[in-house]
Amino acid sequence: QVQLVESGGDSVKTGGSLRLLCVASGDDDSARYMAWFRQAPGKEREGISAIDPDGTSYYADSVKDRFTISQNQDNAKKSLYLQMTNLKPEDTGMYYCAADRHSWDGYQLHEVPYKNWGRGTQVTVAS
């Protein structure tokens, strides 16, 4: 099992930037594949970005060219980042980190492959 803790959420104005962090601790092998999801008020949770162990990244069309995912392994813990720029009100939501030891080709932005989830960090973008 791996524990995931997100941070970095905040309230910003349209056009602003934020950097989210997810720290994975415990079984590193369970965090080989990682992703960011978000859930807007009244909507289903959606995958917005994912990254493979080799650094291959995936983005939803809604965030492509504005968000950048990255990862870092430092001794006992792995860190996942999401750099968000040019934020829009529709980016508002709870952002969740997800991880698993396996991935399904073509399903990187779907919930099903990920067994480990954080509790989320809130991002609010005011117009």
PDB file of C-alpha atoms in Angstrom:
ATOM      1  CA  GLN A   1       0.000   0.000   0.000  1.00  0.00           C
ATOM      2  CA  VAL A   2       1.035   3.565  -0.566  1.00  0.00           C
ATOM      3  CA  GLN A   3      -0.204   6.704   1.144  1.00  0.00           C
ATOM      4  CA  LEU A   4      -0.813   9.778  -1.008  1.00  0.00           C
ATOM      5  CA  VAL A   5      -1.038  13.296   0.378  1.00  0.00           C
ATOM      6  CA  GLU A   6      -1.829  16.275  -1.830  1.00  0.00           C
ATOM      7  CA  SER A   7      -1.076  19.923  -1.131  1.00  0.00           C
ATOM      8  CA  GLY A   8      -0.801  23.235  -2.939  1.00  0.00           C
ATOM      9  CA  GLY A   9      -4.432  23.980  -3.610  1.00  0.00           C
ATOM     10  CA  ASP A  10      -5.532  27.572  -3.165  1.00  0.00           C
ATOM     11  CA  SER A  11      -7.868  30.305  -4.391  1.00  0.00           C
ATOM     12  CA  VAL A  12      -6.535  32.294  -7.336  1.00  0.00           C
ATOM     13  CA  LYS A  13      -7.821  34.659  -9.983  1.00  0.00           C
ATOM     14  CA  THR A  14      -8.318  33.809 -13.635  1.00  0.00           C
ATOM     15  CA  GLY A  15      -4.971  33.654 -15.378  1.00  0.00           C
ATOM     16  CA  GLY A  16      -3.134  32.726 -12.213  1.00  0.00           C
ATOM     17  CA  SER A  17      -0.864  29.760 -11.545  1.00  0.00           C
ATOM     18  CA  LEU A  18      -0.579  27.057  -8.921  1.00  0.00           C
ATOM     19  CA  ARG A  19       1.697  24.089  -8.312  1.00  0.00           C
ATOM     20  CA  LEU A  20       0.182  21.014  -6.749  1.00  0.00           C
ATOM     21  CA  LEU A  21       2.244  18.422  -4.934  1.00  0.00           C
ATOM     22  CA  CYS A  22       1.442  14.804  -4.122  1.00  0.00           C
ATOM     23  CA  VAL A  23       3.799  12.911  -1.833  1.00  0.00           C
ATOM     24  CA  ALA A  24       3.716   9.123  -1.969  1.00  0.00           C
ATOM     25  CA  SER A  25       5.034   7.171   0.987  1.00  0.00           C
ATOM     26  CA  GLY A  26       5.035   3.486   1.781  1.00  0.00           C
ATOM     27  CA  ASP A  27       5.297   0.923  -0.965  1.00  0.00           C
ATOM     28  CA  ASP A  28       7.059   2.751  -3.815  1.00  0.00           C
ATOM     29  CA  ASP A  29       6.151   0.020  -6.259  1.00  0.00           C
ATOM     30  CA  SER A  30       2.468   0.876  -5.764  1.00  0.00           C
ATOM     31  CA  ALA A  31       3.160   4.391  -7.058  1.00  0.00           C
ATOM     32  CA  ARG A  32       4.893   3.505 -10.303  1.00  0.00           C
ATOM     33  CA  TYR A  33       2.101   5.006 -12.358  1.00  0.00           C
ATOM     34  CA  MET A  34       0.581   8.236 -11.116  1.00  0.00           C
ATOM     35  CA  ALA A  35      -2.079  10.664 -12.197  1.00  0.00           C
ATOM     36  CA  TRP A  36      -4.069  13.736 -11.294  1.00  0.00           C
ATOM     37  CA  PHE A  37      -7.840  13.789 -11.296  1.00  0.00           C
ATOM     38  CA  ARG A  38     -10.241  16.563 -10.464  1.00  0.00           C
ATOM     39  CA  GLN A  39     -13.867  16.820  -9.498  1.00  0.00           C
ATOM     40  CA  ALA A  40     -15.783  20.005 -10.119  1.00  0.00           C
ATOM     41  CA  PRO A  41     -18.895  20.787  -8.073  1.00  0.00           C
ATOM     42  CA  GLY A  42     -21.812  18.706  -9.312  1.00  0.00           C
ATOM     43  CA  LYS A  43     -19.696  16.812 -11.826  1.00  0.00           C
ATOM     44  CA  GLU A  44     -18.005  13.447 -12.019  1.00  0.00           C
ATOM     45  CA  ARG A  45     -14.333  13.050 -11.306  1.00  0.00           C
ATOM     46  CA  GLU A  46     -12.197  13.327 -14.448  1.00  0.00           C
ATOM     47  CA  GLY A  47      -8.634  12.432 -15.264  1.00  0.00           C
ATOM     48  CA  ILE A  48      -6.557  15.423 -16.304  1.00  0.00           C
ATOM     49  CA  SER A  49      -2.972  14.214 -16.409  1.00  0.00           C
ATOM     50  CA  ALA A  50      -0.928  11.057 -15.886  1.00  0.00           C
ATOM     51  CA  ILE A  51       2.708  10.039 -16.035  1.00  0.00           C
ATOM     52  CA  ASP A  52       4.485   6.745 -16.616  1.00  0.00           C
ATOM     53  CA  PRO A  53       7.675   5.644 -14.811  1.00  0.00           C
ATOM     54  CA  ASP A  54       9.697   6.604 -17.890  1.00  0.00           C
ATOM     55  CA  GLY A  55       8.255  10.118 -17.859  1.00  0.00           C
ATOM     56  CA  THR A  56       5.750   9.722 -20.681  1.00  0.00           C
ATOM     57  CA  SER A  57       2.920  12.110 -19.868  1.00  0.00           C
ATOM     58  CA  TYR A  58      -0.727  12.310 -20.807  1.00  0.00           C
ATOM     59  CA  TYR A  59      -3.140  15.244 -20.691  1.00  0.00           C
ATOM     60  CA  ALA A  60      -6.822  15.855 -21.095  1.00  0.00           C
ATOM     61  CA  ASP A  61      -7.598  18.251 -23.925  1.00  0.00           C
ATOM     62  CA  SER A  62      -9.007  20.757 -21.434  1.00  0.00           C
ATOM     63  CA  VAL A  63      -5.629  21.251 -19.753  1.00  0.00           C
ATOM     64  CA  LYS A  64      -3.172  20.535 -22.553  1.00  0.00           C
ATOM     65  CA  ASP A  65      -0.626  23.340 -23.030  1.00  0.00           C
ATOM     66  CA  ARG A  66      -1.575  24.860 -19.660  1.00  0.00           C
ATOM     67  CA  PHE A  67      -0.723  22.123 -17.156  1.00  0.00           C
ATOM     68  CA  THR A  68       2.531  20.187 -16.777  1.00  0.00           C
ATOM     69  CA  ILE A  69       2.929  16.972 -14.816  1.00  0.00           C
ATOM     70  CA  SER A  70       6.280  15.857 -13.410  1.00  0.00           C
ATOM     71  CA  GLN A  71       7.645  13.435 -10.843  1.00  0.00           C
ATOM     72  CA  ASN A  72      10.684  13.024  -8.625  1.00  0.00           C
ATOM     73  CA  GLN A  73      12.029  10.088  -6.654  1.00  0.00           C
ATOM     74  CA  ASP A  74      14.002  11.023  -3.582  1.00  0.00           C
ATOM     75  CA  ASN A  75      15.144   8.125  -1.407  1.00  0.00           C
ATOM     76  CA  ALA A  76      12.121   6.935   0.509  1.00  0.00           C
ATOM     77  CA  LYS A  77       9.426   9.014  -1.135  1.00  0.00           C
ATOM     78  CA  LYS A  78       8.122   9.861  -4.548  1.00  0.00           C
ATOM     79  CA  SER A  79       6.709  13.272  -5.389  1.00  0.00           C
ATOM     80  CA  LEU A  80       4.230  14.096  -8.126  1.00  0.00           C
ATOM     81  CA  TYR A  81       3.715  17.664  -9.280  1.00  0.00           C
ATOM     82  CA  LEU A  82       1.151  19.470 -11.369  1.00  0.00           C
ATOM     83  CA  GLN A  83       2.162  22.918 -12.560  1.00  0.00           C
ATOM     84  CA  MET A  84      -0.984  24.772 -13.581  1.00  0.00           C
ATOM     85  CA  THR A  85      -0.860  28.012 -15.541  1.00  0.00           C
ATOM     86  CA  ASN A  86      -3.428  30.300 -17.138  1.00  0.00           C
ATOM     87  CA  LEU A  87      -6.055  28.981 -14.753  1.00  0.00           C
ATOM     88  CA  LYS A  88      -9.700  29.365 -15.658  1.00  0.00           C
ATOM     89  CA  PRO A  89     -12.871  29.260 -13.541  1.00  0.00           C
ATOM     90  CA  GLU A  90     -13.680  25.865 -15.055  1.00  0.00           C
ATOM     91  CA  ASP A  91     -10.487  24.520 -13.462  1.00  0.00           C
ATOM     92  CA  THR A  92     -12.150  24.899 -10.072  1.00  0.00           C
ATOM     93  CA  GLY A  93     -12.513  21.640  -8.186  1.00  0.00           C
ATOM     94  CA  MET A  94     -10.997  19.143  -5.822  1.00  0.00           C
ATOM     95  CA  TYR A  95      -7.767  17.737  -7.218  1.00  0.00           C
ATOM     96  CA  TYR A  96      -6.831  14.158  -6.376  1.00  0.00           C
ATOM     97  CA  CYS A  97      -3.614  12.221  -6.755  1.00  0.00           C
ATOM     98  CA  ALA A  98      -3.883   8.575  -7.797  1.00  0.00           C
ATOM     99  CA  ALA A  99      -1.317   5.816  -8.118  1.00  0.00           C
ATOM    100  CA  ASP A 100      -0.881   2.156  -8.895  1.00  0.00           C
ATOM    101  CA  ARG A 101       1.808  -0.364  -9.749  1.00  0.00           C
ATOM    102  CA  HIS A 102       0.226  -1.165 -13.108  1.00  0.00           C
ATOM    103  CA  SER A 103      -1.306   0.822 -15.893  1.00  0.00           C
ATOM    104  CA  TRP A 104      -3.698  -0.031 -18.693  1.00  0.00           C
ATOM    105  CA  ASP A 105      -2.699   1.159 -22.110  1.00  0.00           C
ATOM    106  CA  GLY A 106      -5.163   3.800 -23.224  1.00  0.00           C
ATOM    107  CA  TYR A 107      -6.706   4.139 -19.761  1.00  0.00           C
ATOM    108  CA  GLN A 108      -4.135   6.427 -18.148  1.00  0.00           C
ATOM    109  CA  LEU A 109      -6.778   9.099 -17.504  1.00  0.00           C
ATOM    110  CA  HIS A 110      -9.455   6.688 -16.302  1.00  0.00           C
ATOM    111  CA  GLU A 111     -10.084   5.902 -12.639  1.00  0.00           C
ATOM    112  CA  VAL A 112     -10.201   2.127 -13.005  1.00  0.00           C
ATOM    113  CA  PRO A 113      -6.444   1.345 -13.056  1.00  0.00           C
ATOM    114  CA  TYR A 114      -5.717   3.279  -9.870  1.00  0.00           C
ATOM    115  CA  LYS A 115      -6.228   1.617  -6.495  1.00  0.00           C
ATOM    116  CA  ASN A 116      -4.541   4.271  -4.355  1.00  0.00           C
ATOM    117  CA  TRP A 117      -6.011   7.729  -3.868  1.00  0.00           C
ATOM    118  CA  GLY A 118      -5.272  10.815  -1.834  1.00  0.00           C
ATOM    119  CA  ARG A 119      -7.906  12.937  -0.073  1.00  0.00           C
ATOM    120  CA  GLY A 120      -7.548  15.867  -2.433  1.00  0.00           C
ATOM    121  CA  THR A 121      -6.639  19.522  -2.393  1.00  0.00           C
ATOM    122  CA  GLN A 122      -9.081  22.292  -3.346  1.00  0.00           C
ATOM    123  CA  VAL A 123      -8.414  24.649  -6.227  1.00  0.00           C
ATOM    124  CA  THR A 124     -10.710  27.621  -6.709  1.00  0.00           C
ATOM    125  CA  VAL A 125     -10.349  29.990  -9.648  1.00  0.00           C
ATOM    126  CA  ALA A 126     -12.300  33.226  -9.432  1.00  0.00           C
ATOM    127  CA  SER A 127     -13.366  35.102 -12.524  1.00  0.00           C
TER     128      SER A 127
END
